[in-house]
Every structure is written in C-alpha cells, then in structure tokens.
Tab-separated table of N, CA and C in Angstrom:
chain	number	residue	atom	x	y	z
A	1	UNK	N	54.126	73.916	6.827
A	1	UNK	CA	53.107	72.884	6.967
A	1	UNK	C	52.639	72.450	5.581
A	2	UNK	N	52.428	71.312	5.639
A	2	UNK	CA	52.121	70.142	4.243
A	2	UNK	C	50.493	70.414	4.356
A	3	UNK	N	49.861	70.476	3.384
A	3	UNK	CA	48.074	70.363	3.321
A	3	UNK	C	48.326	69.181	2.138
A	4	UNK	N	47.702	68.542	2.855
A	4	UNK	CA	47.196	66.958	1.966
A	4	UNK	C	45.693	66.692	1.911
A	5	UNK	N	45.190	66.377	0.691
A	5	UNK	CA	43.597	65.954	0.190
A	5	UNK	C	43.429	65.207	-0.420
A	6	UNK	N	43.098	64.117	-0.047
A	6	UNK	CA	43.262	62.883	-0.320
A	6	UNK	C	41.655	63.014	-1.132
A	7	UNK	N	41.572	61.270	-2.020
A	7	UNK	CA	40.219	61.238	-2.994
A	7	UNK	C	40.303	59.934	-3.652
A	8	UNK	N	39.101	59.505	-4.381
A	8	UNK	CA	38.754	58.509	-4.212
A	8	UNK	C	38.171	57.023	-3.708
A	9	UNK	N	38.069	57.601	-2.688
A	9	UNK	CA	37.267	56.472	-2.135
A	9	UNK	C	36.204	56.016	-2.026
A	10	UNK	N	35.681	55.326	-1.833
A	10	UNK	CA	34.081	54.543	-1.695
A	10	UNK	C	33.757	52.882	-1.851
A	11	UNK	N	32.756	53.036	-2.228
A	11	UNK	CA	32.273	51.373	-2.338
A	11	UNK	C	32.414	50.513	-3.562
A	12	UNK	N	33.119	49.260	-3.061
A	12	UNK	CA	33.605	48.427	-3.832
A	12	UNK	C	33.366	46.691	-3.328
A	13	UNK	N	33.019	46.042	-4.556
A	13	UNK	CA	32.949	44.499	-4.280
A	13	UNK	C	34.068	44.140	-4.256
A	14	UNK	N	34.153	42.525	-3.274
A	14	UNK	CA	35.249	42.264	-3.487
A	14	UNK	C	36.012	41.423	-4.574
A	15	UNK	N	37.427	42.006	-4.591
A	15	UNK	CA	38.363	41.503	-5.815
A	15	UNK	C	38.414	42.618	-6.707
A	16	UNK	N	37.432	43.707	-6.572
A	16	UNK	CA	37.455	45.200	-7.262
A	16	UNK	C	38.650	45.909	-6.705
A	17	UNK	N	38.556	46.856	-7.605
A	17	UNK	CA	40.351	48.033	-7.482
A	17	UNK	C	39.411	49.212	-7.306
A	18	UNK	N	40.532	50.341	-6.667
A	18	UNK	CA	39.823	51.778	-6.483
A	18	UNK	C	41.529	51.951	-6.562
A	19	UNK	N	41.150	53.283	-6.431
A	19	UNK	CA	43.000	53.777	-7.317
A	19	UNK	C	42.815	55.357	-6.386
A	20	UNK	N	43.268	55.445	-4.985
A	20	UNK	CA	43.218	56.704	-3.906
A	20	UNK	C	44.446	57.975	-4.966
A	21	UNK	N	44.298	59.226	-4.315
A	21	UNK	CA	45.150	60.206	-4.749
A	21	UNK	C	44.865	60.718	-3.917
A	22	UNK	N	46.272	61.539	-3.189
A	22	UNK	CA	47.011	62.280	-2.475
A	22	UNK	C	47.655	63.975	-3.125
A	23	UNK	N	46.803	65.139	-3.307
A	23	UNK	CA	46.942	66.455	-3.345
A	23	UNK	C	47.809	66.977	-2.409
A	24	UNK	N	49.472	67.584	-3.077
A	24	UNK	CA	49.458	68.015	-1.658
A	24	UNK	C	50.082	69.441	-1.925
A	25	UNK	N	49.750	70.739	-1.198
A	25	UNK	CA	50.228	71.839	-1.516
A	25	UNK	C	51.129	72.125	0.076
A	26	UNK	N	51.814	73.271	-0.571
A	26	UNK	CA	52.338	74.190	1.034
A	26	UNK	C	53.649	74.133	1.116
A	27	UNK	N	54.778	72.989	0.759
A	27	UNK	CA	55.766	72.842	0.374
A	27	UNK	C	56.106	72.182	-0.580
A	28	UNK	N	57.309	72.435	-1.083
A	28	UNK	CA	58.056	71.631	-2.252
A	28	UNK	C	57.963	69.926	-2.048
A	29	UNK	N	57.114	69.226	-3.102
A	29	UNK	CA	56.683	67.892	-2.661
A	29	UNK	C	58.092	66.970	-2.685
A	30	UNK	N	58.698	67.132	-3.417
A	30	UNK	CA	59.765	66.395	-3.365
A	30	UNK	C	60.473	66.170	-2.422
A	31	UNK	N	60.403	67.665	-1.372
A	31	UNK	CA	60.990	66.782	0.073
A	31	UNK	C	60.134	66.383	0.984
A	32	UNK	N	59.133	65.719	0.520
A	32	UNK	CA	58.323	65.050	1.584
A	32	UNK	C	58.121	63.857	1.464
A	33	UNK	N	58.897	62.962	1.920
A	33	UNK	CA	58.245	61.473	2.257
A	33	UNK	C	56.831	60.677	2.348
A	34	UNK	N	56.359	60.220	1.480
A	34	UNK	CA	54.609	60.353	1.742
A	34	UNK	C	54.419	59.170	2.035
A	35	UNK	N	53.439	58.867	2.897
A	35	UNK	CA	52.608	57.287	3.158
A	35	UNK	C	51.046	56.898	3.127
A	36	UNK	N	50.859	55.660	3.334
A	36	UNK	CA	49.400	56.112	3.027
A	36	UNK	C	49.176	55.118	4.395
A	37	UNK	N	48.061	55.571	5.189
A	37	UNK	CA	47.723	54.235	6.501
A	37	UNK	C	46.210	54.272	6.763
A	38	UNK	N	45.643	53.669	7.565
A	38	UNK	CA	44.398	53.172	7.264
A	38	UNK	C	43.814	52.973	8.994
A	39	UNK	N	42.555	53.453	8.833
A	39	UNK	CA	42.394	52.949	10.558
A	39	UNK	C	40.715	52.534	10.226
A	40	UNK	N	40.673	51.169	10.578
A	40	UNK	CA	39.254	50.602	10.578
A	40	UNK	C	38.678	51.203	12.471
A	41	UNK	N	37.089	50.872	12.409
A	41	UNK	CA	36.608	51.333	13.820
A	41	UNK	C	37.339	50.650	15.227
A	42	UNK	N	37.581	50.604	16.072
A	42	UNK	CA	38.330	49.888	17.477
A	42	UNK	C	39.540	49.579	16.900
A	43	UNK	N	40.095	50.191	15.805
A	43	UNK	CA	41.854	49.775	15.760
A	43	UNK	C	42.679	50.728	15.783
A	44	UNK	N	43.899	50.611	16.048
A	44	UNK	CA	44.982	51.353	15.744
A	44	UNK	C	45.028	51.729	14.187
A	45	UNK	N	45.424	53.093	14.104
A	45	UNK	CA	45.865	53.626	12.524
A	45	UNK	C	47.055	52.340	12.515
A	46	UNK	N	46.814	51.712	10.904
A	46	UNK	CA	48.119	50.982	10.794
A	46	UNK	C	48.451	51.520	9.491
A	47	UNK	N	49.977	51.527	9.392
A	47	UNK	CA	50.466	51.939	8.190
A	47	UNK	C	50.150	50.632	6.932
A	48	UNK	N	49.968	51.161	5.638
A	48	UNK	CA	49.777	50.266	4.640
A	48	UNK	C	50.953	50.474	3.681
A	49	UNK	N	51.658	52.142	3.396
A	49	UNK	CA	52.571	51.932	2.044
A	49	UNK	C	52.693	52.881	2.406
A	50	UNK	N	54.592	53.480	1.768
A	50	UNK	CA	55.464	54.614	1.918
A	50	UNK	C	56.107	54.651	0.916
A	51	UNK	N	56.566	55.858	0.329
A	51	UNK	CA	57.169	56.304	-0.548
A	51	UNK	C	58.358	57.315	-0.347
A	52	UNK	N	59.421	57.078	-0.856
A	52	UNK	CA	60.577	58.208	-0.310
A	52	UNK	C	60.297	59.502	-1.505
A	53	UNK	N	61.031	60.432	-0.770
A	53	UNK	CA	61.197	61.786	-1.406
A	53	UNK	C	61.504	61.752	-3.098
A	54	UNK	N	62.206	60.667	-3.406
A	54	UNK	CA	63.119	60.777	-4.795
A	54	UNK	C	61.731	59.333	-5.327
A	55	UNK	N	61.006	58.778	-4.579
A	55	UNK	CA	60.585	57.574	-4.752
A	55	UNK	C	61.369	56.638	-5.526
A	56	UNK	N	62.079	56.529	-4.814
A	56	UNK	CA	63.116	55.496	-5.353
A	56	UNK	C	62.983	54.446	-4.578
A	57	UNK	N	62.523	54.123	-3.598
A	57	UNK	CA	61.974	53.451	-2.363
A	57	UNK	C	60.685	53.131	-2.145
A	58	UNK	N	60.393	52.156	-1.990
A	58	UNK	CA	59.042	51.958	-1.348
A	58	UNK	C	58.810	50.944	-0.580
A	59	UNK	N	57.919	51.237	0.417
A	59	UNK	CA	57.345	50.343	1.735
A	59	UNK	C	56.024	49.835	1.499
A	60	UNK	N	55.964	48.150	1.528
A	60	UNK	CA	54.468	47.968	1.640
A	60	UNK	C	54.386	46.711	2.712
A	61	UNK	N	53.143	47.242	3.480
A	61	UNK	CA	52.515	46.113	4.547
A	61	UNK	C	52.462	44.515	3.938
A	62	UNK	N	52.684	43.769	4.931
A	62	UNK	CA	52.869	42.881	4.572
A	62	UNK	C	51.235	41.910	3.837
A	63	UNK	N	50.367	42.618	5.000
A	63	UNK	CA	49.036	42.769	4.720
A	63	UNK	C	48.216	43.088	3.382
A	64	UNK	N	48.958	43.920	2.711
A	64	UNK	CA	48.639	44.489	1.159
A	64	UNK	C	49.603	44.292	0.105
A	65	UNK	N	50.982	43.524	0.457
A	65	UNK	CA	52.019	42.847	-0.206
A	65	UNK	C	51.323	42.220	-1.599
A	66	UNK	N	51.481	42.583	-2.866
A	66	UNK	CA	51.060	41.843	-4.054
A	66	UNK	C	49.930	42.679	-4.287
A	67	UNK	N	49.392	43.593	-3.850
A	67	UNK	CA	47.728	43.820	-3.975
A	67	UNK	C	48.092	45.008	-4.247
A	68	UNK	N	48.500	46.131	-3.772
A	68	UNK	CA	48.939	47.716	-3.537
A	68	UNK	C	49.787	48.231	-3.973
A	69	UNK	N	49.895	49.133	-4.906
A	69	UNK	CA	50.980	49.828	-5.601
A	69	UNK	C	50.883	51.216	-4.794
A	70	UNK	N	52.086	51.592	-4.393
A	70	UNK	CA	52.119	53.424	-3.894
A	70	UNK	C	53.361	53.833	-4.863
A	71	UNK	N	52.726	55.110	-5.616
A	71	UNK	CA	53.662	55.683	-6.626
A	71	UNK	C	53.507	56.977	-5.934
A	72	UNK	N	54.268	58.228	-6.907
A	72	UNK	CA	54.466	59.472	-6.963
A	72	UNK	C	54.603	60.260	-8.017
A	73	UNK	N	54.127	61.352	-8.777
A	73	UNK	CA	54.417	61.876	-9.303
A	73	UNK	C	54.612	63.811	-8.717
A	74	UNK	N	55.845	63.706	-8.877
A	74	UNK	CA	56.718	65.158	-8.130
A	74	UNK	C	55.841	65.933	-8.931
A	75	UNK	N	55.855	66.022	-10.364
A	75	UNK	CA	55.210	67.237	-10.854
A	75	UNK	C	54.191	67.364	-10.906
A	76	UNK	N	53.243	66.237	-10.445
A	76	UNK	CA	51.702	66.768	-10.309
A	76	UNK	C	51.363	66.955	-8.643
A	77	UNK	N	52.563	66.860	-7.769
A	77	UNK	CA	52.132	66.691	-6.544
A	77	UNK	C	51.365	65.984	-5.867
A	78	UNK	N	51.171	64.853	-6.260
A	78	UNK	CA	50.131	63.797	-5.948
A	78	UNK	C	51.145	62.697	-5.280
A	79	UNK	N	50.709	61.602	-4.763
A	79	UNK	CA	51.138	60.290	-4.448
A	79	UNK	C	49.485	59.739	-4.648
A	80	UNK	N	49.885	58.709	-5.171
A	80	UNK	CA	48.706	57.581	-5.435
A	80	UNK	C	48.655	56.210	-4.542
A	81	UNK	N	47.740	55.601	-4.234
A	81	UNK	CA	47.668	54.242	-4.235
A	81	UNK	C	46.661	53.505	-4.961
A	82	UNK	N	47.316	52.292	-5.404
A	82	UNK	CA	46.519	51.532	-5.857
A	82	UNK	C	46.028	50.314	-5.400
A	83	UNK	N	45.624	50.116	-5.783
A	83	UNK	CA	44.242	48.985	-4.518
A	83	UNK	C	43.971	47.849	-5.466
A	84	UNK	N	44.118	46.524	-5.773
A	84	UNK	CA	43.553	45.408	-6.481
A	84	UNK	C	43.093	44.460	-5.661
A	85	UNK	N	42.232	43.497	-6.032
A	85	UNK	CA	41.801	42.530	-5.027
A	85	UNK	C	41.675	42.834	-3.795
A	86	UNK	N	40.882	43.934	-3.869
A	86	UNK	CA	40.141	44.590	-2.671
A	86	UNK	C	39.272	42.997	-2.029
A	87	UNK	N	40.090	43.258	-0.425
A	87	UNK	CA	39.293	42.048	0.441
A	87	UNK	C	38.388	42.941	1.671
A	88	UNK	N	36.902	42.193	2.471
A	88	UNK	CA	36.043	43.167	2.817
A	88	UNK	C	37.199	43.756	4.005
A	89	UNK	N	38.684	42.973	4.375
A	89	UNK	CA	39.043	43.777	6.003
A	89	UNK	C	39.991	44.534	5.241
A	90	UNK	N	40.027	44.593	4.385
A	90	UNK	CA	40.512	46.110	3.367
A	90	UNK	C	39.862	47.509	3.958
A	91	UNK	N	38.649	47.544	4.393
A	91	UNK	CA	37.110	48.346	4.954
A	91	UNK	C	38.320	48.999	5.990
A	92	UNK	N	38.252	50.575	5.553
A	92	UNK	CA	39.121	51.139	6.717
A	92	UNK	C	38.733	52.763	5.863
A	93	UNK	N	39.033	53.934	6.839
A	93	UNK	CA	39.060	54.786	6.331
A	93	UNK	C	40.773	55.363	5.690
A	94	UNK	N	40.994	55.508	4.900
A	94	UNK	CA	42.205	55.858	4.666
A	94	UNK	C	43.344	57.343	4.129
A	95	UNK	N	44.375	57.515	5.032
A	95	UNK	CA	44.908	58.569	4.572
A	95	UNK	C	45.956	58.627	4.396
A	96	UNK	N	46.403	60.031	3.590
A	96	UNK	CA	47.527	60.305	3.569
A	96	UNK	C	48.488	60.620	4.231
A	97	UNK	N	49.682	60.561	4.555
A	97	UNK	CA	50.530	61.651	5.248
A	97	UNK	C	51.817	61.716	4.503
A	98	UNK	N	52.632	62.826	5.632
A	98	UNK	CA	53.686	63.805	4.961
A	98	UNK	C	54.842	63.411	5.871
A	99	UNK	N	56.261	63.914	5.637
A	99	UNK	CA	57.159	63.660	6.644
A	99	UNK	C	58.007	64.316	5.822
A	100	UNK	N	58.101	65.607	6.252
A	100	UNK	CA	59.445	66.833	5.788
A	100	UNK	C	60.911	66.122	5.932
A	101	UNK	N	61.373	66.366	4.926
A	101	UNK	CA	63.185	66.360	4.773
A	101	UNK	C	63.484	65.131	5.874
A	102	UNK	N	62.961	63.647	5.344
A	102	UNK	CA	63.329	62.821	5.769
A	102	UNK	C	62.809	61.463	5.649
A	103	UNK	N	63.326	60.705	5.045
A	103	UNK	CA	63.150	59.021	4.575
A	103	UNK	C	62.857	58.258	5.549
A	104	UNK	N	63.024	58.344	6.776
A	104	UNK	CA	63.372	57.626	7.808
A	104	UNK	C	62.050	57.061	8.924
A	105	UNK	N	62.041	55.593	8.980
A	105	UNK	CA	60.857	55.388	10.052
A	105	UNK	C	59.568	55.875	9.062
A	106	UNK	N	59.434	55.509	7.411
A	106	UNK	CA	58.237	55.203	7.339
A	106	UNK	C	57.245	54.236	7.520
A	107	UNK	N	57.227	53.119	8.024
A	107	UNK	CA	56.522	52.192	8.363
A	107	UNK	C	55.852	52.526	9.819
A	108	UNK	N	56.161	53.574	10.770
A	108	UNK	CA	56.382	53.899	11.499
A	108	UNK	C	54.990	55.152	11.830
A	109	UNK	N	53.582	55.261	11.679
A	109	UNK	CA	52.306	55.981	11.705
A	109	UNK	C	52.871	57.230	12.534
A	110	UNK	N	53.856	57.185	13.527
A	110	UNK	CA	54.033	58.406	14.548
A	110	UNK	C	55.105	59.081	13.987
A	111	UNK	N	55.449	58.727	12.917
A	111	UNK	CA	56.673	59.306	12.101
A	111	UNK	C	56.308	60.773	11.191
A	112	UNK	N	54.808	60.413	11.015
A	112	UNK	CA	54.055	61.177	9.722
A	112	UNK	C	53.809	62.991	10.872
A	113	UNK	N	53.937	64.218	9.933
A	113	UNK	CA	53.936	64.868	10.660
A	113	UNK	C	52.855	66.038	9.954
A	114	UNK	N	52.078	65.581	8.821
A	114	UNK	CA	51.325	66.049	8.247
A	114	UNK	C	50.517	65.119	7.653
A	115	UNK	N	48.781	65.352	7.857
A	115	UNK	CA	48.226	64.521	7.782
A	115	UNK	C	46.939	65.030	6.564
A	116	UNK	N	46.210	64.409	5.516
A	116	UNK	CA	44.836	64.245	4.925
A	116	UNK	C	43.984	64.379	5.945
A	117	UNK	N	42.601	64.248	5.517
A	117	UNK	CA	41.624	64.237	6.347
A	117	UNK	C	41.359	62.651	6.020
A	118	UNK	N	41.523	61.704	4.947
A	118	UNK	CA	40.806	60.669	5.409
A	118	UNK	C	39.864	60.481	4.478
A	119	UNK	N	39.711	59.158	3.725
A	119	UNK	CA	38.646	58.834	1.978
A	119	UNK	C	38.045	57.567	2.924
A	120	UNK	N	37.075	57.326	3.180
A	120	UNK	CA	36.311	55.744	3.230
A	120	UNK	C	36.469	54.876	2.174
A	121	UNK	N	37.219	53.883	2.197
A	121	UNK	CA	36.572	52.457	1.597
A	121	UNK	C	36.624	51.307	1.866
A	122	UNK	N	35.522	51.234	1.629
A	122	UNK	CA	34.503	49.834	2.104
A	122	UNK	C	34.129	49.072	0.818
A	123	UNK	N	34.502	47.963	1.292
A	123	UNK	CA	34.630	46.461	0.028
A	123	UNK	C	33.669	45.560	1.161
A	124	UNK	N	32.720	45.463	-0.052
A	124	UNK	CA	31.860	44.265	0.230
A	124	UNK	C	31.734	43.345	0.101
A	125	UNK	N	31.242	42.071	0.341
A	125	UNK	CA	31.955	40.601	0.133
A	125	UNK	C	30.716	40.163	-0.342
C-alpha cells in the first residue's frame, strides 16, 4: 500500500498560482503512476492531471489545458502540481493518487488505487 500526503493548499485570488505536492511513502515511487483529481461539493471526483511511472507522459484535463503543470521528481518522492490562472470553478478540494505497476487508464478516477486525504483550494473572484 502507497501512503500519499498531499500540501499546499488554500486561498487564492483569481489569476493567482498555488503549486500542490504529493508525499508519497510505502513503495518504490517509480512504479507508481500518480494523478492528481479534484471533487468540488454535489460533483463527481473529476480527474485533472496524470503522470506515468518514468514521467515521460503526461495527462491533462482539458479543463486545466494551458494552466496546470503535473511533474515528478522519483528522488524526492513527490509529484507536484502546478496551478496558474487560478479561475473561482478551480474551488475543489484536491488529491492525490497512486496506481501500482501500471500506466494505463489514467484519466480514468476508478483507476487510482491509492489515495491522499485531500488539500482545499478555493480561488476567489
């Protein structure tokens, strides 16, 4: 099992950046596929950005297309996102997840098989 602790989040105007990080211990990070997805109140968790094992790959919503960078760094065990031109339906709580020894179906929220607890941020207009 993956333990992920996610950080950074909070309150931001809009067109402001916040820059999330993803901690993750318990296995070797490199074989874990990481993503980051987001669930505002009455919605479905939707995925926002994925990263492959080698991060040689990456997935971003079409929704956060131009705005969102998701990186990795293997040796600090982290995955990051980055956030620019924060808009207020940006406002979601957001987390991390994991997906052992496999690239496959990250865009895909039911794919993730290890999860963060979850950073708030909220952009104000």
């Amino acid at each position: 099992q993956v333990q992920l602790v996610e950080s950074g989040g909070g309150l931001v105007q809009a067109g402001g950046s916040l820059r999330l990080s993803c901690a993750a211990s318990g296995r070797t990070f490199s074989s874990i596929a990481m993503g980051w997805l987001r669930q505002s109140p009455g919605k479905e968790r939707e995925f926002v950005a994925a990263i492959t094992r080698s991060g040689g790959t990456r997935l971003i919503a079409a929704s956060v297309s131009g705005r969102y960078t998701i990186s990795r760094d293997n040796a600090k065990n982290t995955v990051y996102l980055q956030m620019n031109n924060l808009k207020p339906e940006d406002t979601a709580v957001y987390y991390c997840a994991g997906k052992l020894g496999d690239d496959s179906r990250l865009s895909n929220p039911k794919t993730y098989t290890d999860w963060g607890q979850g950073t708030q941020v909220t952009v104000s207009s």
